[in-house]
XYZ file of C-alpha atoms in Angstrom:
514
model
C -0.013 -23.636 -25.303
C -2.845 -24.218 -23.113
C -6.616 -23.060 -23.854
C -7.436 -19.288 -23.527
C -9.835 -19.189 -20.972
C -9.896 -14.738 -21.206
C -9.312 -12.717 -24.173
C -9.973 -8.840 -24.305
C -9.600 -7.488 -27.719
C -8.909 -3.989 -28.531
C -9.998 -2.641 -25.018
C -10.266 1.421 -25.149
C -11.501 3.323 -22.221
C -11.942 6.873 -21.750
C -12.323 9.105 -19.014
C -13.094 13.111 -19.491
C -9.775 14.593 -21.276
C -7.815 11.182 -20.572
C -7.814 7.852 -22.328
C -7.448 5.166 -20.004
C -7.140 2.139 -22.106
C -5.858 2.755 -25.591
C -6.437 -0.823 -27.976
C -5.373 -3.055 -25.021
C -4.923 -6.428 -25.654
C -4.878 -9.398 -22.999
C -5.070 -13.137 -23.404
C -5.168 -15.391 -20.061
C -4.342 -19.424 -20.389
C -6.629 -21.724 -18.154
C -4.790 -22.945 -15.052
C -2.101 -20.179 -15.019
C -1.031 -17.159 -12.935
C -0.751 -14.155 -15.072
C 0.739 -10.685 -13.377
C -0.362 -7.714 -14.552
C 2.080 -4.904 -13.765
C 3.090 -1.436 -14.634
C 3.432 1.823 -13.261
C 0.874 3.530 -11.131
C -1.595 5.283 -13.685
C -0.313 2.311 -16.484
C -4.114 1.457 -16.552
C -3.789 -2.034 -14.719
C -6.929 -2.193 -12.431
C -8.844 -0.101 -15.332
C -8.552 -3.000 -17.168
C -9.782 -5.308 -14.572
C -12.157 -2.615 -13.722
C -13.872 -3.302 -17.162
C -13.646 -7.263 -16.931
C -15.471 -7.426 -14.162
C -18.617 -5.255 -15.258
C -17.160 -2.215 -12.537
C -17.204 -0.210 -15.640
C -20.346 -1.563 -17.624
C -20.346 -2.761 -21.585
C -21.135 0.296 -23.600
C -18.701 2.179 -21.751
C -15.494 1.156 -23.267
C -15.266 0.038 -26.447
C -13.948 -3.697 -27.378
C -14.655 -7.169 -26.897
C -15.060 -9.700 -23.681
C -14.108 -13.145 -24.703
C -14.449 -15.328 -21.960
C -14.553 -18.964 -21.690
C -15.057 -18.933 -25.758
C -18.518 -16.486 -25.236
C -18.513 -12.726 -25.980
C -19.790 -11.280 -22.631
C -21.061 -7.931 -21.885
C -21.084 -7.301 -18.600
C -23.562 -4.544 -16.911
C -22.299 -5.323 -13.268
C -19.995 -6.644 -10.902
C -22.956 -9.337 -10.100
C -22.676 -10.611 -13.886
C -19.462 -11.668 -13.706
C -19.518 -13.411 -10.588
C -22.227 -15.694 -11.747
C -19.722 -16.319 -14.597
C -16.622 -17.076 -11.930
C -14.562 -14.064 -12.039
C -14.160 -12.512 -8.980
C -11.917 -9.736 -8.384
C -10.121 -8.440 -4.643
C -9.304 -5.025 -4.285
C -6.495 -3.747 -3.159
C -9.068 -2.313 -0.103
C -10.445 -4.813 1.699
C -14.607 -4.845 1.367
C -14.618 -6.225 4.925
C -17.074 -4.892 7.680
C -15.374 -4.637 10.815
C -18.001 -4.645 13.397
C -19.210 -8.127 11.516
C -18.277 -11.529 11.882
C -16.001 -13.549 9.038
C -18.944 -15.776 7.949
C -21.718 -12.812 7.510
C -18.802 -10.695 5.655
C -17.880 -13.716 3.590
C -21.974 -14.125 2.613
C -22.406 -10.818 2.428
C -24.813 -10.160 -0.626
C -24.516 -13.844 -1.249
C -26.727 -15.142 1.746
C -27.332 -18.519 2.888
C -30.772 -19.158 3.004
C -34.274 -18.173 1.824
C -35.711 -14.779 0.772
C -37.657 -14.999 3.981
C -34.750 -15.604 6.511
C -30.819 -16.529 6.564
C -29.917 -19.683 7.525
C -26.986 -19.202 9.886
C -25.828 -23.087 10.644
C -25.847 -23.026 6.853
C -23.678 -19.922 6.326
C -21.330 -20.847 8.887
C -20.415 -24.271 8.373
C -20.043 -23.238 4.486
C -17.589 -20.358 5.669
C -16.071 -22.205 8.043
C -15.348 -25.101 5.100
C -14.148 -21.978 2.733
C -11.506 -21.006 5.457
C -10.291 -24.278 5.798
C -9.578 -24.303 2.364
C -7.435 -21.197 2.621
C -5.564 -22.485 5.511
C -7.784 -20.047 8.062
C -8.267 -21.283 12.001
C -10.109 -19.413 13.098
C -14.037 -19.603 13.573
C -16.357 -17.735 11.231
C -17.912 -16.570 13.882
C -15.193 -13.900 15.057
C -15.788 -10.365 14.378
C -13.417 -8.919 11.542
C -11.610 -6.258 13.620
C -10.448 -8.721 15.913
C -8.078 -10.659 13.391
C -5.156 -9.050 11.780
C -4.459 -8.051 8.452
C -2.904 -10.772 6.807
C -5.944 -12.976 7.858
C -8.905 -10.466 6.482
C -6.651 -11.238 3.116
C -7.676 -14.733 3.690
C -10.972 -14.262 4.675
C -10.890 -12.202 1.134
C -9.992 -14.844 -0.854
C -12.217 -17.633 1.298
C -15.060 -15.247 0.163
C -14.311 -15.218 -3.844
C -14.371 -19.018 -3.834
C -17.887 -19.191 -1.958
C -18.692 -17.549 -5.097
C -17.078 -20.372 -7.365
C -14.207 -18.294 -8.658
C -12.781 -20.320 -11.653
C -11.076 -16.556 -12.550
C -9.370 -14.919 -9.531
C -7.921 -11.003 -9.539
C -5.685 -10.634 -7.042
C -5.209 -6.616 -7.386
C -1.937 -5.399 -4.894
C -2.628 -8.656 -2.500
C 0.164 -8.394 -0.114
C 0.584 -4.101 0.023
C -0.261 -4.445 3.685
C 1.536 -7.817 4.441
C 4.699 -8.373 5.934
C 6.664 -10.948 4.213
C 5.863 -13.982 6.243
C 2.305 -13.340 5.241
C 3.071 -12.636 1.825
C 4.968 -15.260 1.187
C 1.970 -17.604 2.605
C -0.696 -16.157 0.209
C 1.505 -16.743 -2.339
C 2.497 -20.192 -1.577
C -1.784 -20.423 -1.344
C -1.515 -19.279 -5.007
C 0.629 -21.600 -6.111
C -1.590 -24.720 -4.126
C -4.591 -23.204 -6.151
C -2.947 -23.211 -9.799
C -2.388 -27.006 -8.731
C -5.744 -27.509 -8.304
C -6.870 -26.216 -11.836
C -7.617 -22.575 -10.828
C -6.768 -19.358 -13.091
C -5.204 -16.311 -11.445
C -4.739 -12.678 -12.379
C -2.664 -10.717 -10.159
C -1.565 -7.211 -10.278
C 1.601 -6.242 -8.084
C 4.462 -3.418 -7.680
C 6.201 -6.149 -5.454
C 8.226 -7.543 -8.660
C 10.333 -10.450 -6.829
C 6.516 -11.450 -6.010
C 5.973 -11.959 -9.588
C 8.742 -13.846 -10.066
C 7.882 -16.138 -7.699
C 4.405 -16.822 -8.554
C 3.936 -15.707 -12.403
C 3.481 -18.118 -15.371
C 2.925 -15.116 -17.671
C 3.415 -11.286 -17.349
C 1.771 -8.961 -19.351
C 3.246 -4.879 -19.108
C 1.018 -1.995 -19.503
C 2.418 1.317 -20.377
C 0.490 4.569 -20.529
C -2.863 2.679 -21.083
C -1.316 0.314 -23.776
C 0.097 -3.006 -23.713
C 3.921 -3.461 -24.369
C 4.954 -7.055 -23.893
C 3.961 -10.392 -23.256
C 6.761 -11.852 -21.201
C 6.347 -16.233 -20.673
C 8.474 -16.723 -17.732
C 9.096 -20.658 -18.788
C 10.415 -19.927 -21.683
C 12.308 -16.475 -20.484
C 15.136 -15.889 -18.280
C 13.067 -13.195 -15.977
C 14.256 -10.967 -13.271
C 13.094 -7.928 -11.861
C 15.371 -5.676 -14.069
C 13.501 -7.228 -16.672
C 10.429 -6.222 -15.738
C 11.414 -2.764 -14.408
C 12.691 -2.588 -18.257
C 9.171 -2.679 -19.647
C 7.123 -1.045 -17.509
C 9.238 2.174 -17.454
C 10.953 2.065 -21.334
C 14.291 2.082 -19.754
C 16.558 0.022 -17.629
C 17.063 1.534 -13.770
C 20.831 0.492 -12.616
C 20.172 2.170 -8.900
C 16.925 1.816 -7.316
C 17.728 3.792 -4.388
C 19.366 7.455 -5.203
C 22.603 7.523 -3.827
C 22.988 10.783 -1.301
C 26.851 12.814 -1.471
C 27.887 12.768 2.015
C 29.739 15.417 1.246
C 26.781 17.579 1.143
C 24.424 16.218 3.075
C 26.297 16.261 6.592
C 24.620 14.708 9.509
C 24.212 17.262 12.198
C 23.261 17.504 15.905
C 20.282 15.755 17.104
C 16.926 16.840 16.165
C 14.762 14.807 17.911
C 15.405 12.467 20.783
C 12.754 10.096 22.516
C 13.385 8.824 25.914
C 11.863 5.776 27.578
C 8.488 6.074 25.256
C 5.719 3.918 26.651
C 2.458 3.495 25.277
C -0.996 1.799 25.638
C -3.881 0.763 23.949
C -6.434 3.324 23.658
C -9.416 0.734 24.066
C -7.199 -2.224 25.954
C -5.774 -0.187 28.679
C -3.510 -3.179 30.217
C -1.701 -3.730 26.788
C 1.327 -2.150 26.612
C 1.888 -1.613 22.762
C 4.941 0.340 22.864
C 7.024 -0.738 25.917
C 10.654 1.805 27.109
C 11.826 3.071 23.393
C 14.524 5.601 23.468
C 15.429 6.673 20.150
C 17.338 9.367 18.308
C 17.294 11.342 15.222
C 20.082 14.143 13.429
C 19.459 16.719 11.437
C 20.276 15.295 7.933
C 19.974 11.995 8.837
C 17.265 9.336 7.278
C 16.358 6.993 10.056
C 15.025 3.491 9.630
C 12.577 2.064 12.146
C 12.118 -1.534 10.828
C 9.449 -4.487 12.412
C 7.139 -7.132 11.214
C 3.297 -6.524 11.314
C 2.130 -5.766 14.806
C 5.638 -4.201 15.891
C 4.316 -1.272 17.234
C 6.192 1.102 14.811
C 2.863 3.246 13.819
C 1.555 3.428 17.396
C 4.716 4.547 18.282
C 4.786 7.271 15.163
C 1.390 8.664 15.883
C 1.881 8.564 19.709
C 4.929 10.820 19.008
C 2.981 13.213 16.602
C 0.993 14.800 19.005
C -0.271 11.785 20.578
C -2.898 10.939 18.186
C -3.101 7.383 18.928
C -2.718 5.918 22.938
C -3.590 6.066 26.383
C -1.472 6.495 29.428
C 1.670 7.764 27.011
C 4.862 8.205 29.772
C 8.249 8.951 28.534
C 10.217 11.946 27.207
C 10.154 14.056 24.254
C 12.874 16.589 23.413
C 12.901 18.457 19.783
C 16.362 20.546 19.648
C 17.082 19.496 22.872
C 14.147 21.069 24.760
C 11.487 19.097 26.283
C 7.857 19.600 24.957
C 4.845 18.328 25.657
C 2.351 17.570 22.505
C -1.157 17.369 23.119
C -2.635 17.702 20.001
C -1.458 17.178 16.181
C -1.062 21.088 16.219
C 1.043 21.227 18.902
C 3.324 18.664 16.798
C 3.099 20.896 13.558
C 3.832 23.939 15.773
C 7.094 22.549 16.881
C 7.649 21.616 13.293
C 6.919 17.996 13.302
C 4.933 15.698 10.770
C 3.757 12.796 10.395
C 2.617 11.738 6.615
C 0.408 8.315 7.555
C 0.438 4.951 5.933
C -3.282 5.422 4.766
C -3.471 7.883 2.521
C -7.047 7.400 1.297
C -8.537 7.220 4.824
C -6.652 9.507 7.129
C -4.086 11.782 4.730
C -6.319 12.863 2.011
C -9.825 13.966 1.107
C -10.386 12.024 -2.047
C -13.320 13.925 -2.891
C -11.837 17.146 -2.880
C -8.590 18.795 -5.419
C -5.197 19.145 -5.256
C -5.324 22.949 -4.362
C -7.727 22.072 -1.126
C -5.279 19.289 0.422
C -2.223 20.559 -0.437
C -3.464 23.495 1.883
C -5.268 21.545 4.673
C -1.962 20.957 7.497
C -1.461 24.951 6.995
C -4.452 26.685 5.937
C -2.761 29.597 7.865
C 0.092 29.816 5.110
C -2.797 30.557 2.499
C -5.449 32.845 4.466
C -5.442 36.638 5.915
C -7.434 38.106 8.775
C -9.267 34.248 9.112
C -10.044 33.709 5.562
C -8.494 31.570 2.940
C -6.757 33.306 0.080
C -8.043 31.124 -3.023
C -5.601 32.557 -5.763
C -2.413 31.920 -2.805
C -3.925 28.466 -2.446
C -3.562 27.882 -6.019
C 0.263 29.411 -6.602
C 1.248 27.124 -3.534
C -0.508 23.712 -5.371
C 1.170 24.450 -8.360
C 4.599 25.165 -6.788
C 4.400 21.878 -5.484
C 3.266 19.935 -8.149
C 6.217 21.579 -10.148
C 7.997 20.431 -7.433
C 7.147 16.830 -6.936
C 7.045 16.372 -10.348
C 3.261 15.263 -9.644
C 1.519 14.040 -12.852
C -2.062 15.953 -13.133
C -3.703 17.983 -15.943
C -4.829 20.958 -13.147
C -4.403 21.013 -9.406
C -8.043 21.159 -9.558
C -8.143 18.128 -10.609
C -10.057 15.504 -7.338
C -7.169 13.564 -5.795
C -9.308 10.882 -5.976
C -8.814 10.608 -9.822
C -5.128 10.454 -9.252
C -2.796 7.294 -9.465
C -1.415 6.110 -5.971
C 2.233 7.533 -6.696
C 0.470 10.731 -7.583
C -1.559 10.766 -4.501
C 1.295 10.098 -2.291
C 3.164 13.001 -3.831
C -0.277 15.254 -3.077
C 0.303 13.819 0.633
C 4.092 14.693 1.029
C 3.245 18.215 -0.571
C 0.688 18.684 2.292
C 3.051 18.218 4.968
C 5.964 19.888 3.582
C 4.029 23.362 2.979
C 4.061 23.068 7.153
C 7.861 23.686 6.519
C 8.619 20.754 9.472
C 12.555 20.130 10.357
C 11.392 16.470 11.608
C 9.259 14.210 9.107
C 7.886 11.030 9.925
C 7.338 8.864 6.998
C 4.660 5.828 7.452
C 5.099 3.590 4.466
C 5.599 6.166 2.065
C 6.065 3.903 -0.972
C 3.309 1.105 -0.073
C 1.215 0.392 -3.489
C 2.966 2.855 -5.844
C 4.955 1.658 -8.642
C 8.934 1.337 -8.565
C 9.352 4.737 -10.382
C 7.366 6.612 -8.655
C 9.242 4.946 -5.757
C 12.201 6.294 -7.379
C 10.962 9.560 -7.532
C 9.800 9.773 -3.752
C 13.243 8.719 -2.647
C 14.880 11.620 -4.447
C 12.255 13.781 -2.795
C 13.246 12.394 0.922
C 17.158 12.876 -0.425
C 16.393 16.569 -1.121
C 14.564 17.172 2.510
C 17.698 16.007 4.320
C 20.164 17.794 2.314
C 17.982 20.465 3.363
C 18.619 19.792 6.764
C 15.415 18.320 8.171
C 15.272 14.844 9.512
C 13.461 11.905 8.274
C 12.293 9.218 10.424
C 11.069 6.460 8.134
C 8.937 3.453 8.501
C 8.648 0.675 6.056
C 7.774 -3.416 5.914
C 10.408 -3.601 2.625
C 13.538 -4.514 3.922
C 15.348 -3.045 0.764
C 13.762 -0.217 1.285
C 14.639 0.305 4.664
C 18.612 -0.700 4.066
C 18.950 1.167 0.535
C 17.326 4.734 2.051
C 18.306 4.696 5.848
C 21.742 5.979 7.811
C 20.391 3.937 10.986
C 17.904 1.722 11.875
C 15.893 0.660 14.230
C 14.655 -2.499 14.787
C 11.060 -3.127 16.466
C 9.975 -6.250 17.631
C 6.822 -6.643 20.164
C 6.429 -2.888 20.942
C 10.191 -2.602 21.878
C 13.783 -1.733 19.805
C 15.628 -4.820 20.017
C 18.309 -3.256 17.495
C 19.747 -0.515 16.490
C 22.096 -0.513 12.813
C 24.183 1.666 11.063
C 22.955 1.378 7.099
C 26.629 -0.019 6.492
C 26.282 -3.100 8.484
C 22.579 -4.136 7.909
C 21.276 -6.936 5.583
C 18.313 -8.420 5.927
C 19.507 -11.564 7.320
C 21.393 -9.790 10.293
C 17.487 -7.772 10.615
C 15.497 -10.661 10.199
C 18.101 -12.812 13.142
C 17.558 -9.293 15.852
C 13.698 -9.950 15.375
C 14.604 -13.546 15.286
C 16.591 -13.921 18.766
C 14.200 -10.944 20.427
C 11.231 -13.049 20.045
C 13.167 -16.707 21.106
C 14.060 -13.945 24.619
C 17.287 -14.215 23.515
């Protein structure tokens, strides 16, 4: 056994009416990578919440052991200078910015009197190095994708001399190339003497990289699982964070009650461009289709085109120069606006639910309302007790987990907030739903759950187009799918004959111009 660089002892937190952390326990080894994982609401990032001073001492109760010192934390500040440094799930990245100033960002090169900029970026240009990163620190944020503001996230916790690293839901926006690569840049880091926590609901991603995985339950720790000692799969895991074993992660739908109609919704030679770029063509001649019934797949790497081509359908809320046909039921319409969409009873439920889907600050009752505040007013104003009664239907519903749908959505877990989300756009009653990464950063049983609720819209009738970056996702829940490579299809499967090595060899051959 190697030499416990973090203990927490006895960790309670409480927030008004729930309790958070009940008597948690948590013991980190110097030198290894210890997941963190449980289901959304299990009190994971709580706890990591409290390490790093987010929640000050005196607010919990329990004991800090770090590097053999009792530590009381007031702020995040006070336990950086100590080496732990935590990364959000969010990025704290400013866009407009370049990589070095976001990477020194409250940490400044310099003297009180002025920055020194050769200093700040040689040192982040040294820090990106290190994280395999090519690109100059001088390049604005927004002009680098996704994977690589991870990067430029992690170059920026060891210009703060991270010996403790929290890695909380890393790869949620990565597509697995990427994610594999950060991982693999875990793994060269434990090498090199360096301590990781990471919290994940991407389980084979803990079985790849974990030394150690610790299980949270409703705010209490279960199990201590060593995976050098254990045999370890995901079932495993699943086992422990849930209390019982799932045989069937994707709900099976009877085909003999869910029949596949006619077509809902057909797109015809859709072309789109960049709003800002006009010359770059970022969905290129799609022609897709879509039955009533039917759960359609549209699957693509990062950068595929497959939200452009989502919101530039729903009303065209994202493009310029948009050419192509749209029929719903077999007439041709003409959306203009997201209203026009919902009037023809389409939807679109979008892959960020905390910036564009909800309003965090605000209850259940408000957003579950705010796609069809006509449903809940009369003569132009909005009926308060109706708003309520239609809330609470669909939190009966959805089975979402909330004391009161006054409760802030904000306060909710992620699987609970993407329930609030889905209940928003069903109460527009829409026969076509587009899905945007409805499961990304939500446990695997609340995953469970939303399946079941897209099973129960199509034996309903309506039609699901979704989009996801899981592969298993995309096979276990889809009757077709598309395949998007480069802003085009480049394949089109029935669910019966895709795996993800046929999936992965279309994107393959599409991109060799095969």
């Amino acid at each position: 056994m190697g030499r416990i660089l973090l203990e927490m002892k006895n960790i309670t937190k409480t927030f008004p009416g729930v309790k958070a952390l009940d008597n948690v326990n948590f013991q980190v080894e110097e030198g290894e990578i210890h997941a963190l994982v449980g289901e959304n609401g299990a009190g994971k990032s709580t706890l990591m919440n409290v390490l790093s001073g987010i929640y000050p001492f005196g607010t919990y109760e329990g004991d800090i052991i770090y590097n053999g010192e009792v530590c009381q934390f007031q702020k995040i500040t006070d336990s950086e200078k100590r080496g732990i440094v935590i990364i959000h799930q969010e990025l704290a990245l400013v866009p407009q910015m370049s990589i070095g100033e976001n990477m020194f960002l409250g940490n400044e090169r310099g003297s009180k009197a002025a920055i020194n900029w050769d200093e700040t970026y040689s040192e982040a240009d040294k820090y990106l190095k290190m994280v395999g990163l090519s690109e100059s620190s001088r390049v604005l944020i927004k002009d680098i994708g996704t994977g690589k503001q991870q990067l430029v996230e992690i170059a920026k916790a060891l210009a703060k001399n991270a010996k403790l690293l929290i890695l909380d839901e890393p790869t949620s926006s990565l597509n697995e190339t990427d994610s594999r690569a950060l991982l693999d840049l875990m793994l060269e880091f434990k090498k090199q003497g360096m301590t990781m926590i990471i919290i994940t609901h991407k389980l084979n991603e803990v079985v790849y990289v974990a030394d150690k995985i610790t299980v949270v339950r409703d705010g209490s720790t279960v199990e201590t699982l060593d995976c050098h000692t254990m045999e370890i799969d995901e079932d495993r895991i699943i086992k422990g964070m849930v209390g019982r074993e799932i045989t069937d992660r994707f709900p099976k739908r009877d085909k003999s009650i869910v029949e596949i109609g006619d077509i809902n919704m057909e797109v015809k030679d859709w072309t789109v461009y960049h709003p800002i770029y006009a010359e770059r063509k970022v969905v290129d001649n799609v022609n897709m289709t879509v039955k009533k019934g039917e759960v359609v797949g549209i699957y693509g790497l990062m950068g595929a085109g497959r939200t452009e081509l989502a919101m530039s359908i729903f009303g065209k809320s994202y493009g310029s120069d948009i050419s192509g046909k749209l029929l719903i039921k077999g007439k041709e319409v003409d959306l203009k606006s997201p209203r026009a969409a919902i009037n023809e009873k389409l939807a679109y439920v979008t892959e960020d639910r905390k910036g564009n889907g909800l309003v965090l600050s605000n209850s259940i009752r408000v957003n579950t309302s705010l796609a069809n505040m006509v449903g809940v007013s009369s003569k132009g104003v909005i009926d308060m007790d109706k708003e309520y009664q239609v809330a609470v239907e669909y939190k009966d519903k959805l089975k979402t987990k909330t004391p009161s749908v006054e409760q802030n959505v904000g306060n909710l877990s992620g699987g609970n907030q993407q329930k609030v989300l889905l209940a928003k756009w069903m109460f527009t009653d829409p026969d076509i739903l587009i899905l945007d990464e409805p499961t990304r950063g939500i446990d695997v049983g609340a995953k469970y759950e939303i399946y079941c609720i897209i099973n129960d819209l199509v034996r309903e009738g309506k039609s699901v187009v979704m989009i996801s970056s899981e592969l298993p996702e995309v096979i276990g829940m889809s009757d077709r799918i598309y395949i998007m490579n480069e802003g085009r299809f480049v394949g089109e499967m029935k669910a019966e004959d895709a795996t993800q090595e046929n999936i992965m060899a279309c994107i393959l051959q599409a991109g060799r111009g095969e």
